[in-house]
């Protein structure tokens, strides 16, 4: 008998209940650090690469000029939203609440501007180095020239996406001059496809979900030696691009005078699709803060692929569809039925837990965020808010195990808002209306 049948959690997943799962395999960071397949040195290498490209990015994407070509988002207090959540939590909410505004990341308007853009830059750098056009000591603004665009136009980049990864990879690849194709799943929004087409990206539309779009992309890329497939289901490069966020966050916390140590725990709530973005950030945060950081993933009740994979130990060998769960959700960025091949196994020892959120909860928090702080996000990006309430109401045992009870009033909670800035006005209004119906 397969082990998932005996899991007590699976029936609740199948019943599409909102639930909170604490990871029984998590261990102290010192016990696993040296056994991980990636290390802090890998994050630093990715960070250095982004620094090399910064002058180029500042030149070709003027919206990044103010930060000298570094793609980063604000970390900010949301006092009015905190008050609104406090009411929802019936007064239990203590500590500081901050929003990490990846919904406003330049170029792609979502968290994918971290990993997606990073992997394209990595590939572009390798090609230029191999062709003798570039040295790592050069001023990378030279990439903004015909000789580089000629080189890249002879190379293809291919990716499968539910929308946002396609946006970040399509926009970045097209800017460099690559011949880029994005395979879009059925849930990808029309405006995302239209935007990409307007930038000269080839868009292939599929009537099936994310897994199929990725598979079609993989097959297309295999036909050509000059094609490079960005594999969202199994890419350490994407993962490392995301992980750099941890170094940046550390700096922002220091600048804001916020302590993270044994007396001041940090809780981070990360919406999860295939797992690359939240996994990379968790990996980075554990490297920086060790046991002082507690990372939780948020998944739609209709797409709980990471929870299912980690709970059963089957990881990418099982999909939610195999249990009859439909993978249909308003959170298009999280509509993934099967988790990444390597993220889940790495999260086994690092992640604190996963909780699931219904579409109505995401819509409700989306509308509350507009009403309270006037910040528009997309539904996926609103999945983080429930986390803080869940951990305070259902995390008693977790708090005891980690000796956190008397430290919760000194805790910092960071909700990672993962996307929304590029959503057209009419769609924004629709999201808001949907959300108002649930308040
Ligand atoms: C892609 C995405 C996520 C999750 O990232 P994964 O790497 O798929 O886990 C979260 N929020 C938004 C808005 C996204 O587009």
Short mmCIF file of N, CA and C in Angstrom, two decimals, residues 21-40 43 239-240 243 246 266-268 270 275-297 306 310 315 342-354 398 402:
data_model
loop_
_atom_site.label_atom_id
_atom_site.label_comp_id
_atom_site.label_asym_id
_atom_site.label_seq_id
_atom_site.Cartn_x
_atom_site.Cartn_y
_atom_site.Cartn_z
N UNK A 21 -0.10 22.71 8.35
CA UNK A 21 0.72 21.51 8.51
C UNK A 21 2.10 21.92 9.01
N UNK A 22 2.50 21.34 10.12
CA UNK A 22 3.84 21.62 10.64
C UNK A 22 4.75 20.47 10.23
N UNK A 23 5.91 20.82 9.74
CA UNK A 23 6.80 19.83 9.14
C UNK A 23 7.51 19.00 10.21
N UNK A 24 7.20 17.70 10.31
CA UNK A 24 7.81 16.88 11.36
C UNK A 24 9.29 16.58 11.10
N UNK A 25 9.76 16.80 9.86
CA UNK A 25 11.15 16.45 9.53
C UNK A 25 12.13 17.61 9.72
N UNK A 26 11.62 18.79 10.08
CA UNK A 26 12.52 19.93 10.25
C UNK A 26 13.52 19.64 11.38
N UNK A 27 14.78 20.03 11.15
CA UNK A 27 15.80 19.85 12.19
C UNK A 27 16.55 21.16 12.40
N UNK A 28 17.37 21.22 13.41
CA UNK A 28 18.17 22.42 13.66
C UNK A 28 19.09 22.69 12.48
N UNK A 29 19.28 23.96 12.18
CA UNK A 29 20.03 24.29 10.96
C UNK A 29 21.48 23.80 11.02
N UNK A 30 22.10 23.87 12.19
CA UNK A 30 23.50 23.42 12.30
C UNK A 30 23.66 21.96 11.91
N UNK A 31 22.60 21.18 12.14
CA UNK A 31 22.68 19.75 11.84
C UNK A 31 22.61 19.43 10.35
N UNK A 32 22.11 20.38 9.56
CA UNK A 32 21.96 20.05 8.12
C UNK A 32 22.80 20.92 7.20
N UNK A 33 23.23 22.07 7.70
CA UNK A 33 23.88 23.04 6.83
C UNK A 33 24.90 22.42 5.87
N UNK A 34 25.82 21.62 6.41
CA UNK A 34 26.90 21.10 5.58
C UNK A 34 26.43 19.99 4.64
N UNK A 35 25.24 19.44 4.89
CA UNK A 35 24.77 18.35 4.03
C UNK A 35 23.98 18.87 2.83
N UNK A 36 23.67 20.16 2.80
CA UNK A 36 22.84 20.68 1.71
C UNK A 36 23.64 20.73 0.41
N UNK A 37 22.94 20.54 -0.70
CA UNK A 37 23.64 20.49 -2.00
C UNK A 37 24.08 21.88 -2.46
N UNK A 38 23.53 22.92 -1.84
CA UNK A 38 23.95 24.29 -2.18
C UNK A 38 24.38 24.98 -0.89
N UNK A 39 25.24 25.98 -1.04
CA UNK A 39 25.80 26.64 0.12
C UNK A 39 25.73 28.16 -0.02
N UNK A 40 26.10 28.86 1.06
CA UNK A 40 26.14 30.32 1.04
C UNK A 40 27.00 30.83 -0.12
N UNK A 43 25.03 31.43 -3.17
CA UNK A 43 24.19 32.64 -3.12
C UNK A 43 25.04 33.87 -3.43
N UNK A 239 16.46 28.94 -8.57
CA UNK A 239 16.45 28.84 -7.10
C UNK A 239 17.48 29.81 -6.49
N UNK A 240 18.68 29.82 -7.05
CA UNK A 240 19.72 30.70 -6.50
C UNK A 240 19.42 32.17 -6.79
N UNK A 243 17.25 33.13 -4.09
CA UNK A 243 17.88 33.10 -2.76
C UNK A 243 18.60 34.40 -2.40
N UNK A 246 17.47 36.93 0.28
CA UNK A 246 17.77 36.83 1.71
C UNK A 246 18.85 37.83 2.13
N UNK A 266 12.00 35.57 13.63
CA UNK A 266 11.47 36.09 12.36
C UNK A 266 10.60 35.01 11.72
N UNK A 267 9.37 35.37 11.38
CA UNK A 267 8.46 34.45 10.68
C UNK A 267 8.24 35.00 9.28
N UNK A 268 8.33 34.11 8.28
CA UNK A 268 8.17 34.56 6.90
C UNK A 268 7.13 33.67 6.20
N UNK A 270 5.38 32.66 2.64
CA UNK A 270 5.73 32.70 1.23
C UNK A 270 4.75 31.89 0.37
N UNK A 275 7.53 25.80 -6.12
CA UNK A 275 8.41 25.80 -4.94
C UNK A 275 9.73 26.53 -5.10
N UNK A 276 10.09 26.88 -6.33
CA UNK A 276 11.39 27.50 -6.57
C UNK A 276 11.57 28.83 -5.85
N UNK A 277 10.59 29.71 -6.00
CA UNK A 277 10.72 31.03 -5.38
C UNK A 277 10.72 30.95 -3.85
N UNK A 278 9.67 30.36 -3.25
CA UNK A 278 9.69 30.30 -1.79
C UNK A 278 10.82 29.42 -1.25
N UNK A 279 11.18 28.38 -2.01
CA UNK A 279 12.26 27.49 -1.58
C UNK A 279 13.60 28.20 -1.60
N UNK A 280 13.87 28.93 -2.68
CA UNK A 280 15.13 29.66 -2.78
C UNK A 280 15.26 30.70 -1.69
N UNK A 281 14.16 31.39 -1.42
CA UNK A 281 14.20 32.42 -0.38
C UNK A 281 14.37 31.78 1.00
N UNK A 282 13.69 30.67 1.23
CA UNK A 282 13.85 29.97 2.51
C UNK A 282 15.28 29.49 2.70
N UNK A 283 15.84 28.89 1.65
CA UNK A 283 17.23 28.43 1.70
C UNK A 283 18.16 29.60 2.06
N UNK A 284 17.96 30.73 1.39
CA UNK A 284 18.79 31.90 1.66
C UNK A 284 18.60 32.41 3.09
N UNK A 285 17.35 32.48 3.53
CA UNK A 285 17.08 33.00 4.88
C UNK A 285 17.67 32.08 5.96
N UNK A 286 17.63 30.78 5.73
CA UNK A 286 18.22 29.85 6.71
C UNK A 286 19.73 30.04 6.76
N UNK A 287 20.35 30.27 5.60
CA UNK A 287 21.80 30.52 5.59
C UNK A 287 22.13 31.77 6.39
N UNK A 288 21.27 32.77 6.30
CA UNK A 288 21.54 34.05 6.96
C UNK A 288 21.16 34.02 8.44
N UNK A 289 19.98 33.49 8.74
CA UNK A 289 19.45 33.60 10.11
C UNK A 289 19.38 32.26 10.86
N UNK A 290 19.71 31.18 10.22
CA UNK A 290 19.69 29.87 10.89
C UNK A 290 18.35 29.57 11.55
N UNK A 291 18.41 29.13 12.80
CA UNK A 291 17.19 28.72 13.51
C UNK A 291 16.32 29.89 13.96
N UNK A 292 16.82 31.12 13.78
CA UNK A 292 16.01 32.27 14.22
C UNK A 292 14.92 32.63 13.22
N UNK A 293 14.97 32.04 12.03
CA UNK A 293 13.91 32.31 11.05
C UNK A 293 13.02 31.07 10.89
N UNK A 294 11.73 31.32 10.78
CA UNK A 294 10.73 30.25 10.65
C UNK A 294 9.96 30.52 9.36
N UNK A 295 10.14 29.65 8.37
CA UNK A 295 9.54 29.89 7.05
C UNK A 295 8.34 28.98 6.82
N UNK A 296 7.27 29.57 6.35
CA UNK A 296 6.05 28.83 6.03
C UNK A 296 5.64 29.11 4.59
N UNK A 297 5.18 28.07 3.90
CA UNK A 297 4.66 28.22 2.54
C UNK A 297 3.13 28.28 2.59
N UNK A 306 3.07 21.06 -2.78
CA UNK A 306 4.26 20.93 -1.93
C UNK A 306 3.91 20.22 -0.62
N UNK A 310 5.63 16.75 0.46
CA UNK A 310 6.45 16.67 1.67
C UNK A 310 5.83 15.73 2.70
N UNK A 315 7.25 13.68 -2.89
CA UNK A 315 7.70 14.88 -3.60
C UNK A 315 7.12 14.95 -5.02
N UNK A 342 13.62 19.06 -6.81
CA UNK A 342 14.65 19.12 -5.76
C UNK A 342 14.30 20.05 -4.60
N UNK A 343 13.31 20.93 -4.79
CA UNK A 343 13.01 21.88 -3.72
C UNK A 343 12.42 21.17 -2.50
N UNK A 344 11.43 20.31 -2.72
CA UNK A 344 10.79 19.60 -1.61
C UNK A 344 11.79 18.83 -0.75
N UNK A 345 12.62 17.99 -1.38
CA UNK A 345 13.61 17.26 -0.58
C UNK A 345 14.51 18.19 0.24
N UNK A 346 14.88 19.34 -0.35
CA UNK A 346 15.71 20.25 0.43
C UNK A 346 14.91 20.90 1.57
N UNK A 347 13.63 21.17 1.32
CA UNK A 347 12.80 21.79 2.34
C UNK A 347 12.50 20.85 3.52
N UNK A 348 12.64 19.53 3.28
CA UNK A 348 12.36 18.56 4.36
C UNK A 348 13.02 18.95 5.68
N UNK A 349 14.25 19.41 5.63
CA UNK A 349 14.95 19.72 6.88
C UNK A 349 14.87 21.19 7.27
N UNK A 350 14.41 22.07 6.35
CA UNK A 350 14.48 23.52 6.60
C UNK A 350 13.15 24.20 6.89
N UNK A 351 12.09 23.68 6.23
CA UNK A 351 10.81 24.40 6.26
C UNK A 351 10.02 24.13 7.54
N UNK A 352 9.40 25.18 8.08
CA UNK A 352 8.62 25.02 9.31
C UNK A 352 7.26 24.40 9.02
N UNK A 353 6.65 24.77 7.90
CA UNK A 353 5.35 24.19 7.60
C UNK A 353 4.72 24.76 6.35
N UNK A 354 3.55 24.26 6.03
CA UNK A 354 2.78 24.71 4.87
C UNK A 354 1.33 24.86 5.32
N UNK A 398 4.15 24.15 18.05
CA UNK A 398 5.35 24.61 17.36
C UNK A 398 6.09 25.62 18.22
N UNK A 402 9.86 25.08 19.95
CA UNK A 402 10.96 25.99 19.61
C UNK A 402 11.19 27.06 20.67
#
